[in-house]
CSV table of C-alpha atoms in Angstrom, one decimal:
chain,number,residue,atom,x,y,z
Q,824,UNK,CA,-10.3,14.5,-20.1
Q,825,UNK,CA,-10.7,12.1,-22.9
Q,826,UNK,CA,-9.4,8.6,-22.1
Q,827,UNK,CA,-8.7,6.2,-24.9
Q,828,UNK,CA,-10.9,3.2,-24.8
Q,829,UNK,CA,-9.3,0.4,-26.8
Q,830,UNK,CA,-9.4,-3.3,-26.4
Q,831,UNK,CA,-6.8,-5.0,-24.3
Q,832,UNK,CA,-4.6,-7.7,-25.8
Q,833,UNK,CA,-5.5,-11.4,-25.8
Q,834,UNK,CA,-3.5,-11.8,-22.6
Q,835,UNK,CA,-5.7,-9.2,-20.9
Q,836,UNK,CA,-9.0,-10.1,-22.5
Q,837,UNK,CA,-9.5,-13.3,-20.4
Q,838,UNK,CA,-12.8,-14.8,-19.4
Q,839,UNK,CA,-14.3,-14.0,-16.0
Q,840,UNK,CA,-13.9,-17.6,-14.9
Q,841,UNK,CA,-10.2,-17.7,-15.6
Q,842,UNK,CA,-9.8,-14.3,-13.9
Q,843,UNK,CA,-11.4,-15.5,-10.7
Q,844,UNK,CA,-9.4,-18.7,-10.7
Q,845,UNK,CA,-6.2,-16.7,-11.1
Q,846,UNK,CA,-7.2,-14.2,-8.4
Q,847,UNK,CA,-8.2,-16.9,-5.9
Q,848,UNK,CA,-6.1,-19.9,-6.6
Q,849,UNK,CA,-2.9,-18.9,-8.4
Q,850,UNK,CA,0.1,-16.6,-8.1
Q,851,UNK,CA,0.7,-17.0,-4.4
Q,852,UNK,CA,4.0,-15.7,-3.0
Q,853,UNK,CA,4.2,-18.7,-0.7
Q,854,UNK,CA,3.0,-22.3,-0.5
Q,855,UNK,CA,-0.8,-22.5,0.0
Q,856,UNK,CA,-1.8,-22.9,3.6
Q,857,UNK,CA,-3.6,-26.1,4.5
Q,858,UNK,CA,-7.3,-25.5,5.3
Q,859,UNK,CA,-7.4,-25.1,9.0
Q,860,UNK,CA,-11.2,-25.6,9.2
Q,861,UNK,CA,-13.3,-27.2,6.5
Q,862,UNK,CA,-16.5,-25.5,5.3
Q,863,UNK,CA,-18.6,-28.4,6.4
Q,864,UNK,CA,-17.1,-28.3,9.9
Q,865,UNK,CA,-17.7,-24.6,10.2
Q,866,UNK,CA,-21.3,-24.8,9.0
Q,867,UNK,CA,-22.1,-27.9,11.2
Q,868,UNK,CA,-21.0,-25.8,14.2
Q,869,UNK,CA,-24.1,-23.6,13.6
Q,870,UNK,CA,-26.3,-26.5,12.5
Q,871,UNK,CA,-26.2,-25.3,8.9
Q,872,UNK,CA,-24.7,-28.5,7.3
Q,873,UNK,CA,-26.1,-30.6,4.4
Q,874,UNK,CA,-29.1,-31.7,6.5
Q,875,UNK,CA,-30.2,-28.2,7.0
Q,876,UNK,CA,-29.7,-27.2,3.4
Q,877,UNK,CA,-31.5,-30.4,2.3
Q,878,UNK,CA,-34.6,-29.2,4.1
Q,879,UNK,CA,-35.0,-26.4,1.5
Q,880,UNK,CA,-35.6,-29.0,-1.2
Q,881,UNK,CA,-37.8,-31.2,1.0
Q,882,UNK,CA,-41.0,-29.6,-0.2
Q,883,UNK,CA,-42.0,-27.1,-2.9
Q,884,UNK,CA,-42.6,-23.5,-2.3
Q,885,UNK,CA,-40.9,-20.7,-0.4
Q,886,UNK,CA,-41.5,-19.9,3.3
Q,887,UNK,CA,-40.2,-17.6,6.0
Q,888,UNK,CA,-38.5,-20.6,7.6
Q,889,UNK,CA,-36.6,-21.3,4.4
Q,890,UNK,CA,-35.7,-17.7,4.1
Q,891,UNK,CA,-34.5,-17.6,7.6
Q,892,UNK,CA,-32.2,-20.6,6.9
Q,893,UNK,CA,-30.7,-18.8,3.9
Q,894,UNK,CA,-30.2,-15.6,6.0
Q,895,UNK,CA,-28.4,-17.7,8.7
Q,896,UNK,CA,-26.2,-19.1,6.0
Q,897,UNK,CA,-25.4,-15.6,4.7
Q,898,UNK,CA,-24.6,-14.2,8.1
Q,899,UNK,CA,-22.2,-17.1,8.9
Q,900,UNK,CA,-20.4,-16.7,5.6
Q,901,UNK,CA,-20.1,-13.0,6.2
Q,902,UNK,CA,-18.6,-13.6,9.7
Q,903,UNK,CA,-16.3,-16.5,8.7
Q,904,UNK,CA,-12.5,-16.1,9.5
Q,905,UNK,CA,-10.6,-14.5,6.6
Q,906,UNK,CA,-8.0,-17.2,6.1
Q,907,UNK,CA,-10.3,-20.3,5.8
Q,908,UNK,CA,-12.8,-18.2,3.9
Q,909,UNK,CA,-10.2,-17.4,1.3
Q,910,UNK,CA,-9.2,-21.0,1.1
Q,911,UNK,CA,-12.9,-22.1,0.6
Q,912,UNK,CA,-13.2,-19.6,-2.2
Q,913,UNK,CA,-9.9,-20.8,-3.8
Q,914,UNK,CA,-11.3,-24.3,-3.9
Q,915,UNK,CA,-14.7,-23.4,-5.3
Q,916,UNK,CA,-15.8,-25.4,-8.3
Q,917,UNK,CA,-18.1,-24.6,-11.2
Q,918,UNK,CA,-21.7,-24.9,-10.5
Q,919,UNK,CA,-22.1,-27.2,-13.5
Q,920,UNK,CA,-19.8,-29.8,-11.8
Q,921,UNK,CA,-21.9,-29.4,-8.6
Q,922,UNK,CA,-25.1,-30.3,-10.6
Q,923,UNK,CA,-23.5,-33.4,-12.0
Q,924,UNK,CA,-21.8,-34.5,-8.8
Q,925,UNK,CA,-23.6,-32.9,-5.8
Q,926,UNK,CA,-22.1,-35.3,-3.4
Q,927,UNK,CA,-18.7,-33.8,-4.0
Q,928,UNK,CA,-19.9,-30.3,-3.1
Q,929,UNK,CA,-21.1,-30.9,0.5
Q,930,UNK,CA,-17.8,-29.4,1.7
Q,931,UNK,CA,-17.1,-27.0,-1.2
Q,932,UNK,CA,-18.4,-23.7,-2.5
Q,933,UNK,CA,-19.7,-23.3,-6.0
Q,934,UNK,CA,-18.8,-20.7,-8.5
Q,935,UNK,CA,-21.3,-19.1,-10.9
Q,936,UNK,CA,-20.2,-17.0,-13.9
Q,937,UNK,CA,-22.4,-15.3,-16.4
Q,938,UNK,CA,-24.6,-12.3,-16.9
Q,939,UNK,CA,-26.6,-10.6,-14.1
Q,940,UNK,CA,-30.0,-9.8,-15.7
Q,941,UNK,CA,-32.1,-8.7,-12.7
Q,942,UNK,CA,-31.6,-7.6,-9.1
Q,943,UNK,CA,-34.2,-6.8,-6.5
Q,944,UNK,CA,-34.1,-6.0,-2.8
Q,945,UNK,CA,-36.1,-8.5,-0.6
Q,946,UNK,CA,-37.6,-6.7,2.4
Q,947,UNK,CA,-37.6,-8.8,5.6
Q,948,UNK,CA,-40.6,-9.2,7.9
Q,949,UNK,CA,-40.1,-7.4,11.2
Q,950,UNK,CA,-39.2,-10.5,13.2
Q,951,UNK,CA,-36.4,-11.5,10.7
Q,952,UNK,CA,-35.2,-7.9,10.5
Q,953,UNK,CA,-34.7,-7.8,14.2
Q,954,UNK,CA,-33.2,-11.2,14.4
Q,955,UNK,CA,-30.6,-10.6,11.7
Q,956,UNK,CA,-30.2,-6.9,12.3
Q,957,UNK,CA,-30.9,-6.0,8.7
Q,958,UNK,CA,-33.9,-4.7,6.8
Q,959,UNK,CA,-33.3,-6.6,3.5
Q,960,UNK,CA,-31.0,-8.6,1.3
Q,961,UNK,CA,-30.5,-8.5,-2.5
Q,962,UNK,CA,-31.6,-11.3,-4.9
Q,963,UNK,CA,-29.6,-11.4,-8.1
Q,964,UNK,CA,-30.5,-13.5,-11.1
Q,965,UNK,CA,-27.5,-14.7,-13.1
Q,966,UNK,CA,-27.8,-16.5,-16.5
Q,967,UNK,CA,-24.8,-18.7,-17.3
Q,968,UNK,CA,-23.3,-19.0,-20.7
Q,969,UNK,CA,-25.2,-22.2,-21.3
Q,970,UNK,CA,-28.5,-20.6,-20.3
Q,971,UNK,CA,-28.8,-22.1,-16.8
Q,972,UNK,CA,-30.6,-19.8,-14.4
Q,973,UNK,CA,-29.1,-19.2,-11.0
Q,974,UNK,CA,-30.5,-17.0,-8.2
Q,975,UNK,CA,-28.1,-15.6,-5.7
Q,976,UNK,CA,-29.0,-14.5,-2.2
Q,977,UNK,CA,-26.4,-11.9,-1.3
Q,978,UNK,CA,-25.6,-9.2,1.3
Q,979,UNK,CA,-25.7,-6.3,-1.3
Q,980,UNK,CA,-25.4,-6.2,-5.1
Q,981,UNK,CA,-23.3,-3.5,-6.6
Q,982,UNK,CA,-24.9,-0.1,-5.9
Q,983,UNK,CA,-24.7,1.0,-9.6
Q,984,UNK,CA,-27.0,-1.7,-10.8
Q,985,UNK,CA,-30.6,-0.7,-11.3
Q,986,UNK,CA,-33.1,-2.3,-9.0
Q,987,UNK,CA,-36.4,-3.7,-10.5
Q,988,UNK,CA,-35.2,-3.3,-14.1
Q,989,UNK,CA,-33.6,-5.6,-16.7
Q,990,UNK,CA,-29.8,-5.3,-16.7
Q,991,UNK,CA,-27.0,-6.9,-18.6
Q,992,UNK,CA,-23.8,-7.0,-16.5
Q,993,UNK,CA,-20.9,-9.5,-16.5
Q,994,UNK,CA,-21.0,-11.0,-13.0
Q,995,UNK,CA,-19.8,-13.9,-10.8
Q,996,UNK,CA,-20.6,-15.2,-7.4
Q,997,UNK,CA,-19.0,-17.8,-5.1
Q,998,UNK,CA,-21.2,-19.3,-2.4
Q,999,UNK,CA,-23.1,-22.3,-0.9
Q,1000,UNK,CA,-25.5,-24.1,-3.2
Q,1001,UNK,CA,-28.5,-23.9,-0.9
Q,1002,UNK,CA,-31.2,-25.4,-3.1
Q,1003,UNK,CA,-31.2,-27.3,-6.4
Q,1004,UNK,CA,-28.4,-29.9,-6.0
Q,1005,UNK,CA,-30.8,-32.6,-4.9
Q,1006,UNK,CA,-33.6,-31.7,-7.3
Q,1007,UNK,CA,-34.2,-30.7,-10.9
Q,1008,UNK,CA,-35.1,-27.2,-9.8
Q,1009,UNK,CA,-34.5,-24.9,-6.9
Q,1010,UNK,CA,-36.8,-23.1,-4.5
Q,1011,UNK,CA,-36.2,-19.5,-3.7
Q,1012,UNK,CA,-37.9,-16.1,-3.2
Q,1013,UNK,CA,-39.8,-14.4,-6.0
Q,1014,UNK,CA,-40.0,-10.8,-4.8
Q,1015,UNK,CA,-42.7,-8.5,-5.8
Q,1016,UNK,CA,-42.0,-4.8,-6.5
Q,1017,UNK,CA,-43.9,-2.3,-4.3
Q,1018,UNK,CA,-44.3,-0.1,-7.4
Q,1019,UNK,CA,-46.5,-1.6,-10.2
Q,1020,UNK,CA,-44.7,0.6,-12.8
Q,1021,UNK,CA,-41.5,-1.3,-12.2
Q,1022,UNK,CA,-40.5,-4.5,-14.0
Q,1023,UNK,CA,-41.6,-7.8,-12.4
Q,1024,UNK,CA,-39.2,-10.5,-11.2
Q,1025,UNK,CA,-38.4,-12.8,-14.2
Q,1026,UNK,CA,-40.9,-15.7,-14.4
Q,1027,UNK,CA,-38.3,-18.3,-15.7
Q,1028,UNK,CA,-37.7,-20.9,-13.0
Q,1029,UNK,CA,-34.3,-21.1,-11.3
Q,1030,UNK,CA,-32.1,-24.2,-11.5
Q,1031,UNK,CA,-30.0,-23.4,-8.5
Q,1032,UNK,CA,-30.2,-21.1,-5.4
Q,1033,UNK,CA,-26.8,-19.9,-4.1
Q,1034,UNK,CA,-26.1,-18.0,-0.9
Q,1035,UNK,CA,-23.0,-15.7,-1.4
Q,1036,UNK,CA,-21.5,-12.8,0.5
Q,1037,UNK,CA,-21.2,-10.8,-2.7
Q,1038,UNK,CA,-21.8,-10.7,-6.4
Q,1039,UNK,CA,-18.8,-9.5,-8.3
Q,1040,UNK,CA,-19.1,-7.1,-11.2
Q,1041,UNK,CA,-16.7,-7.0,-14.1
Q,1042,UNK,CA,-17.7,-4.2,-16.5
Q,1043,UNK,CA,-16.3,-3.9,-20.0
Q,1044,UNK,CA,-13.5,-1.5,-19.1
Q,1045,UNK,CA,-9.7,-1.9,-19.2
Q,1046,UNK,CA,-9.7,-2.6,-15.4
Q,1047,UNK,CA,-12.8,-4.7,-15.5
Q,1048,UNK,CA,-11.3,-6.9,-18.2
Q,1049,UNK,CA,-8.3,-7.4,-15.9
Q,1050,UNK,CA,-10.7,-9.0,-13.3
Q,1051,UNK,CA,-11.3,-6.0,-11.1
Q,1052,UNK,CA,-14.6,-6.3,-9.2
Q,1053,UNK,CA,-16.1,-2.8,-9.5
Q,1054,UNK,CA,-18.6,-3.6,-6.7
Q,1055,UNK,CA,-15.6,-3.3,-4.3
Q,1056,UNK,CA,-15.6,0.4,-5.0
Q,1057,UNK,CA,-18.9,0.7,-3.2
Q,1058,UNK,CA,-17.1,0.8,0.2
Q,1059,UNK,CA,-14.2,3.1,-0.8
Q,1060,UNK,CA,-14.1,6.2,1.4
Q,1061,UNK,CA,-13.1,9.4,-0.4
Q,1062,UNK,CA,-11.6,12.4,1.5
Q,1063,UNK,CA,-9.9,10.2,4.0
Q,1064,UNK,CA,-6.7,8.2,4.5
Q,1065,UNK,CA,-6.7,4.6,3.5
Q,1066,UNK,CA,-9.1,2.9,5.9
Q,1067,UNK,CA,-10.2,-0.7,6.5
Q,1068,UNK,CA,-13.2,-0.2,4.2
Q,1069,UNK,CA,-10.8,0.5,1.3
Q,1070,UNK,CA,-8.7,-2.7,1.8
Q,1071,UNK,CA,-10.6,-5.1,-0.5
Q,1072,UNK,CA,-10.6,-2.7,-3.4
Q,1073,UNK,CA,-7.0,-1.7,-2.8
Q,1074,UNK,CA,-5.6,-5.2,-2.9
Q,1075,UNK,CA,-8.0,-6.3,-5.7
Q,1076,UNK,CA,-6.6,-3.5,-7.9
Q,1077,UNK,CA,-3.0,-4.5,-7.0
Q,1078,UNK,CA,-3.9,-8.1,-8.0
Q,1079,UNK,CA,-5.6,-6.9,-11.2
Q,1080,UNK,CA,-2.7,-4.8,-12.6
Q,1081,UNK,CA,-0.5,-7.8,-12.0
Q,1082,UNK,CA,-2.4,-9.8,-14.6
Q,1083,UNK,CA,-1.3,-7.6,-17.5
Q,1084,UNK,CA,2.0,-6.7,-18.9
Q,1085,UNK,CA,3.2,-3.1,-18.9
Q,1086,UNK,CA,2.7,-2.9,-22.6
Q,1087,UNK,CA,-1.0,-4.0,-22.2
Q,1088,UNK,CA,-1.6,-1.2,-19.7
Q,1089,UNK,CA,0.2,1.4,-21.8
Q,1090,UNK,CA,-2.2,0.7,-24.6
Q,1091,UNK,CA,-5.2,2.0,-22.7
Q,1092,UNK,CA,-3.7,5.0,-20.8
Q,1093,UNK,CA,-3.4,8.6,-21.9
Q,1094,UNK,CA,-1.5,11.5,-20.3
Q,1095,UNK,CA,-3.3,14.0,-18.2
Q,1096,UNK,CA,-4.0,17.0,-20.4
Q,1097,UNK,CA,-5.3,19.3,-17.7
Q,1098,UNK,CA,-4.1,18.5,-14.1
Q,1099,UNK,CA,-6.3,21.0,-12.4
Q,1100,UNK,CA,-9.6,19.0,-12.3
Q,1101,UNK,CA,-7.5,16.0,-11.1
Q,1102,UNK,CA,-6.1,17.8,-8.0
Q,1103,UNK,CA,-8.9,20.2,-7.2
Q,1104,UNK,CA,-11.3,18.4,-4.7
Q,1105,UNK,CA,-14.1,20.8,-5.8
Q,1106,UNK,CA,-14.1,19.2,-9.3
Q,1107,UNK,CA,-15.0,15.8,-7.8
Q,1108,UNK,CA,-12.9,14.2,-10.6
Q,1109,UNK,CA,-12.7,10.8,-8.8
Q,1110,UNK,CA,-16.4,10.2,-8.7
Q,1111,UNK,CA,-16.7,9.9,-12.4
Q,1112,UNK,CA,-13.3,8.5,-13.2
Q,1113,UNK,CA,-12.8,5.8,-10.5
Q,1114,UNK,CA,-11.1,2.8,-12.2
Q,1115,UNK,CA,-10.0,4.8,-15.3
Q,1116,UNK,CA,-6.5,4.4,-16.8
Q,1117,UNK,CA,-4.3,7.4,-16.6
Q,1118,UNK,CA,-0.6,8.2,-17.4
Q,1119,UNK,CA,1.2,10.3,-14.9
Q,1120,UNK,CA,4.5,12.0,-15.2
Q,1121,UNK,CA,6.5,13.9,-12.7
Q,1122,UNK,CA,9.3,14.0,-10.1
Q,1123,UNK,CA,9.2,11.2,-7.4
Q,1124,UNK,CA,10.2,12.7,-4.1
Q,1125,UNK,CA,9.6,9.6,-2.1
Q,1126,UNK,CA,9.6,5.9,-2.8
Q,1127,UNK,CA,9.1,3.4,0.1
Q,1128,UNK,CA,8.7,-0.3,0.2
Q,1129,UNK,CA,5.6,-1.5,2.1
Q,1130,UNK,CA,5.5,-5.0,3.4
Q,1131,UNK,CA,2.3,-7.0,3.2
Q,1132,UNK,CA,1.9,-8.9,6.5
Q,1133,UNK,CA,-1.4,-10.7,5.9
Q,1134,UNK,CA,-0.9,-14.2,4.4
Q,1135,UNK,CA,-4.2,-14.0,2.6
Q,1136,UNK,CA,-3.3,-10.6,1.0
Q,1137,UNK,CA,0.1,-11.9,0.0
Q,1138,UNK,CA,-1.5,-14.8,-1.8
Q,1139,UNK,CA,-4.1,-12.5,-3.4
Q,1140,UNK,CA,-1.5,-10.1,-5.0
Q,1141,UNK,CA,1.2,-12.7,-5.5
Q,1142,UNK,CA,3.8,-10.6,-3.6
Q,1143,UNK,CA,4.9,-9.8,-0.1
Q,1144,UNK,CA,5.2,-6.0,-0.7
Q,1145,UNK,CA,4.3,-3.1,-2.9
Q,1146,UNK,CA,5.8,0.4,-3.3
Q,1147,UNK,CA,4.3,3.8,-2.5
Q,1148,UNK,CA,5.4,6.8,-4.6
Q,1149,UNK,CA,4.8,10.5,-4.1
Q,1150,UNK,CA,4.9,12.0,-7.6
Q,1151,UNK,CA,5.0,15.8,-8.1
Q,1152,UNK,CA,3.1,16.5,-11.3
Q,1153,UNK,CA,3.9,19.7,-13.2
Q,1154,UNK,CA,1.0,22.2,-13.0
Q,1155,UNK,CA,0.4,25.8,-14.0
Q,1156,UNK,CA,1.3,28.2,-11.3
Q,1157,UNK,CA,-1.2,27.7,-8.5
Q,1158,UNK,CA,-1.8,28.7,-5.0
Q,1159,UNK,CA,-2.4,26.0,-2.3
Q,1160,UNK,CA,-3.1,27.7,1.0
Q,1161,UNK,CA,-0.5,30.4,1.3
Q,1162,UNK,CA,2.0,28.7,-1.0
Q,1163,UNK,CA,2.6,29.5,-4.7
Q,1164,UNK,CA,3.8,26.4,-6.6
Q,1165,UNK,CA,4.0,24.8,-10.0
Q,1166,UNK,CA,3.7,21.2,-9.0
Q,1167,UNK,CA,1.4,19.0,-6.9
Q,1168,UNK,CA,1.9,15.5,-5.4
Q,1169,UNK,CA,-0.2,12.5,-6.3
Q,1170,UNK,CA,0.0,9.2,-4.6
Q,1171,UNK,CA,0.9,6.0,-6.6
Q,1172,UNK,CA,1.0,2.5,-5.2
Q,1173,UNK,CA,2.9,0.2,-7.6
Q,1174,UNK,CA,3.8,-3.4,-7.5
Q,1175,UNK,CA,7.4,-2.8,-8.5
Q,1176,UNK,CA,10.2,-0.3,-9.3
Q,1177,UNK,CA,13.0,-0.7,-11.8
Q,1178,UNK,CA,15.8,-2.6,-10.0
Q,1179,UNK,CA,18.4,0.1,-10.5
Q,1180,UNK,CA,16.1,3.0,-9.6
Q,1181,UNK,CA,17.0,5.0,-6.4
Q,1182,UNK,CA,14.4,5.0,-3.6
Q,1183,UNK,CA,14.0,6.4,-0.1
Q,1184,UNK,CA,12.2,9.3,1.6
Q,1185,UNK,CA,14.4,12.0,0.1
Q,1186,UNK,CA,14.9,11.8,-3.7
Q,1187,UNK,CA,14.3,13.6,-6.9
Q,1188,UNK,CA,13.8,11.2,-9.9
Q,1189,UNK,CA,11.6,11.7,-13.0
Q,1190,UNK,CA,9.1,8.8,-13.4
Q,1191,UNK,CA,6.2,7.8,-15.6
Q,1192,UNK,CA,3.3,5.8,-14.1
Q,1193,UNK,CA,0.5,4.1,-16.0
Q,1194,UNK,CA,-2.1,3.4,-13.4
Q,1195,UNK,CA,-5.8,3.3,-12.5
Q,1196,UNK,CA,-7.7,5.8,-10.3
Q,1197,UNK,CA,-8.8,4.4,-6.9
Q,1198,UNK,CA,-9.8,7.1,-4.4
Q,1199,UNK,CA,-9.4,10.7,-3.3
Q,1200,UNK,CA,-6.8,10.5,-0.6
Q,1201,UNK,CA,-6.7,13.0,2.3
Q,1202,UNK,CA,-3.6,13.8,4.4
Q,1203,UNK,CA,-2.3,16.4,6.8
Q,1204,UNK,CA,1.0,18.1,6.4
Q,1205,UNK,CA,3.8,17.6,9.0
Q,1206,UNK,CA,3.8,21.3,10.0
Q,1207,UNK,CA,1.1,23.4,11.6
Q,1208,UNK,CA,-1.0,25.9,9.6
Q,1209,UNK,CA,-1.5,29.5,10.5
Q,1210,UNK,CA,-5.1,29.3,11.6
Q,1211,UNK,CA,-5.5,30.5,15.2
Q,1212,UNK,CA,-7.6,28.3,17.4
Q,1213,UNK,CA,-10.1,29.5,20.0
Q,1214,UNK,CA,-10.6,27.8,23.4
Q,1215,UNK,CA,-13.1,25.3,21.9
Q,1216,UNK,CA,-10.5,23.8,19.6
Q,1217,UNK,CA,-12.0,25.4,16.4
Q,1218,UNK,CA,-9.9,27.1,13.8
Q,1219,UNK,CA,-10.2,30.5,12.3
Q,1220,UNK,CA,-12.5,29.0,9.7
Q,1221,UNK,CA,-15.0,27.9,12.4
Q,1222,UNK,CA,-14.5,24.2,11.7
Q,1223,UNK,CA,-13.9,21.7,14.5
Q,1224,UNK,CA,-10.5,20.0,14.4
Q,1225,UNK,CA,-8.7,17.3,16.4
Q,1226,UNK,CA,-6.1,19.7,17.9
Q,1227,UNK,CA,-6.0,20.6,21.5
Q,1228,UNK,CA,-7.6,24.0,22.5
Q,1229,UNK,CA,-5.2,26.9,21.9
Q,1230,UNK,CA,-3.0,25.0,19.4
Q,1231,UNK,CA,-2.9,25.2,15.6
Q,1232,UNK,CA,-4.3,22.5,13.4
Q,1233,UNK,CA,-2.3,20.6,10.8
Q,1234,UNK,CA,-3.1,21.7,7.2
Q,1235,UNK,CA,-5.3,19.1,5.4
Q,1236,UNK,CA,-5.0,18.4,1.7
Q,1237,UNK,CA,-6.5,15.9,-0.8
Q,1238,UNK,CA,-5.0,14.2,-3.8
Q,1239,UNK,CA,-5.9,11.3,-6.0
Q,1240,UNK,CA,-4.4,7.9,-5.3
Q,1241,UNK,CA,-3.6,5.5,-8.2
Q,1242,UNK,CA,-2.7,1.8,-8.4
Q,1243,UNK,CA,-0.2,0.7,-11.0
Q,1244,UNK,CA,1.8,-2.3,-12.1
Q,1245,UNK,CA,5.2,-0.5,-12.1
Q,1246,UNK,CA,6.9,2.9,-12.4
Q,1247,UNK,CA,9.1,3.7,-15.4
Q,1248,UNK,CA,12.3,5.6,-14.3
Q,1249,UNK,CA,13.5,8.4,-16.6
Q,1250,UNK,CA,17.0,9.0,-15.2
Q,1251,UNK,CA,18.9,12.1,-16.0
Q,1252,UNK,CA,21.6,11.7,-18.8
Q,1253,UNK,CA,25.1,10.8,-17.6
Q,1254,UNK,CA,28.0,13.2,-18.0
Q,1255,UNK,CA,29.4,10.9,-20.7
Q,1256,UNK,CA,26.2,11.1,-22.7
Q,1257,UNK,CA,26.1,14.9,-22.3
Q,1258,UNK,CA,29.7,15.2,-23.5
Q,1259,UNK,CA,29.3,13.0,-26.5
Q,1260,UNK,CA,26.1,14.8,-27.5
Q,1261,UNK,CA,26.8,18.5,-26.9
Q,1262,UNK,CA,30.6,18.6,-27.1
Q,1263,UNK,CA,33.2,20.5,-25.2
Q,1264,UNK,CA,32.1,23.9,-26.4
Q,1265,UNK,CA,28.7,23.6,-24.8
Q,1266,UNK,CA,30.3,22.3,-21.6
Q,1267,UNK,CA,32.5,25.4,-21.5
Q,1268,UNK,CA,29.5,27.7,-21.9
Q,1269,UNK,CA,27.5,25.8,-19.4
Q,1270,UNK,CA,30.3,26.1,-16.9
Q,1271,UNK,CA,30.6,29.8,-17.4
Q,1272,UNK,CA,26.8,30.3,-16.9
Q,1273,UNK,CA,26.9,27.9,-13.9
Q,1274,UNK,CA,29.4,30.1,-12.1
Q,1275,UNK,CA,27.4,33.2,-12.8
Q,1276,UNK,CA,24.2,31.7,-11.5
Q,1277,UNK,CA,25.6,29.6,-8.7
Q,1278,UNK,CA,24.4,31.7,-5.8
Q,1279,UNK,CA,20.9,32.3,-7.1
Q,1280,UNK,CA,20.4,28.6,-8.2
Q,1281,UNK,CA,21.5,27.4,-4.8
Q,1282,UNK,CA,19.1,29.6,-3.0
Q,1283,UNK,CA,16.1,28.7,-5.2
Q,1284,UNK,CA,16.8,24.9,-4.9
Q,1285,UNK,CA,16.8,25.1,-1.2
Q,1286,UNK,CA,13.5,26.9,-1.1
Q,1287,UNK,CA,11.9,24.5,-3.7
Q,1288,UNK,CA,13.2,21.4,-2.0
Q,1289,UNK,CA,11.9,22.6,1.4
Q,1290,UNK,CA,8.5,23.3,-0.1
Q,1291,UNK,CA,8.3,19.9,-1.7
Q,1292,UNK,CA,9.3,18.0,1.4
Q,1293,UNK,CA,6.8,20.0,3.4
Q,1294,UNK,CA,4.1,19.1,0.9
Q,1295,UNK,CA,4.6,15.3,1.3
Q,1296,UNK,CA,1.9,13.4,3.1
Q,1297,UNK,CA,2.6,10.8,5.9
Q,1298,UNK,CA,3.2,7.2,4.8
Q,1299,UNK,CA,0.2,5.6,3.1
Q,1300,UNK,CA,-1.1,2.6,5.1
Q,1301,UNK,CA,-4.4,1.0,5.7
Q,1302,UNK,CA,-5.6,1.7,9.2
């Protein structure tokens, strides 16, 4: 499928710095919560306050003791409670301000925006690996727009980035300034590649060392330009329901599509020309199209309002709810299991619906959705399939299932899940419009044909409606 790659409008083509500020500090659906626990108080609890960080700059050179201190900082940031952690990130300041006024950043995170130019895994010695229950961490070099060099100690850089090679990726990080605020330069690790044929760690000295839970990646794609961190896709689980590992990417996409107008998104989407690769799990379409913009058209059979209970998530997306749609896309005649059909459901989670559009769990409305691909979503049908099960709980295909011995397993299907700003409703024309357009002669002919085909049409609609309802997955929710 060829997707049109065109530039977004000026509203969409914002800088990474403004994207992060909007994502973390603006657009809240409610008044910001007061910080319940300051960053300094939290770190002091584990003896990781300014005095501890100051020891990194006390003498030149890098050591296992300094590395252990950075790892302790990293682990505590990773395990921080979600609400205060979100507040700390929202109040992060540019690292340039921290270099000018370090005393103001003892209780504040710093934000680094720029280009990631190198990433390398740093292997831990056995004692540190055992102490921190990890074998390594990633070190990322970021060059800011003014040329300042910042190294970031992080849990894991995006998987798609090459290790031990020069890269050029738009990136950002929010974390603790561990070294460099109190000196003209910063200490930090300079890893050595185990393979002499690989590129060496850059020789240019670092100005600042930051410890951050992650390094965000904003590729030059329509979704990346909306501020979507593609590194969050690393934890998405395909072939399953929405699980906890999907949550960060899910809400980040809902926030990203809210930063553009419908017209902005329409400019970068194209209709699906061939739906078969999209809906056939064997084609593995999602693996090469995750984050891509797609235009979907079909009949919405269900539209449900989903409340967002987590205050941090409400602040992130700027809303207290979203909508889930099950859209049946027209397809060539296909066989799914034992059923012959000419449509297939895809799942669309959208920020809003037209105010006058019908909704509920039993509907039939034509819609158009401009969205971005997120994951391959798996679900089971409400009914049981026809596979007999033996006494070991295995089906006729020999695969283990979760049904009790002697019972039939629910049929499992997969479909792509998309995130969109809103759905466009295409209501059927009213009787007044039909009359004014086609005239009374057509109405008379239509009535005659309707009487002749009444019984057959009624029977077919009953069968079609029953098949569509049976093909609907359970409600989409993050477990």
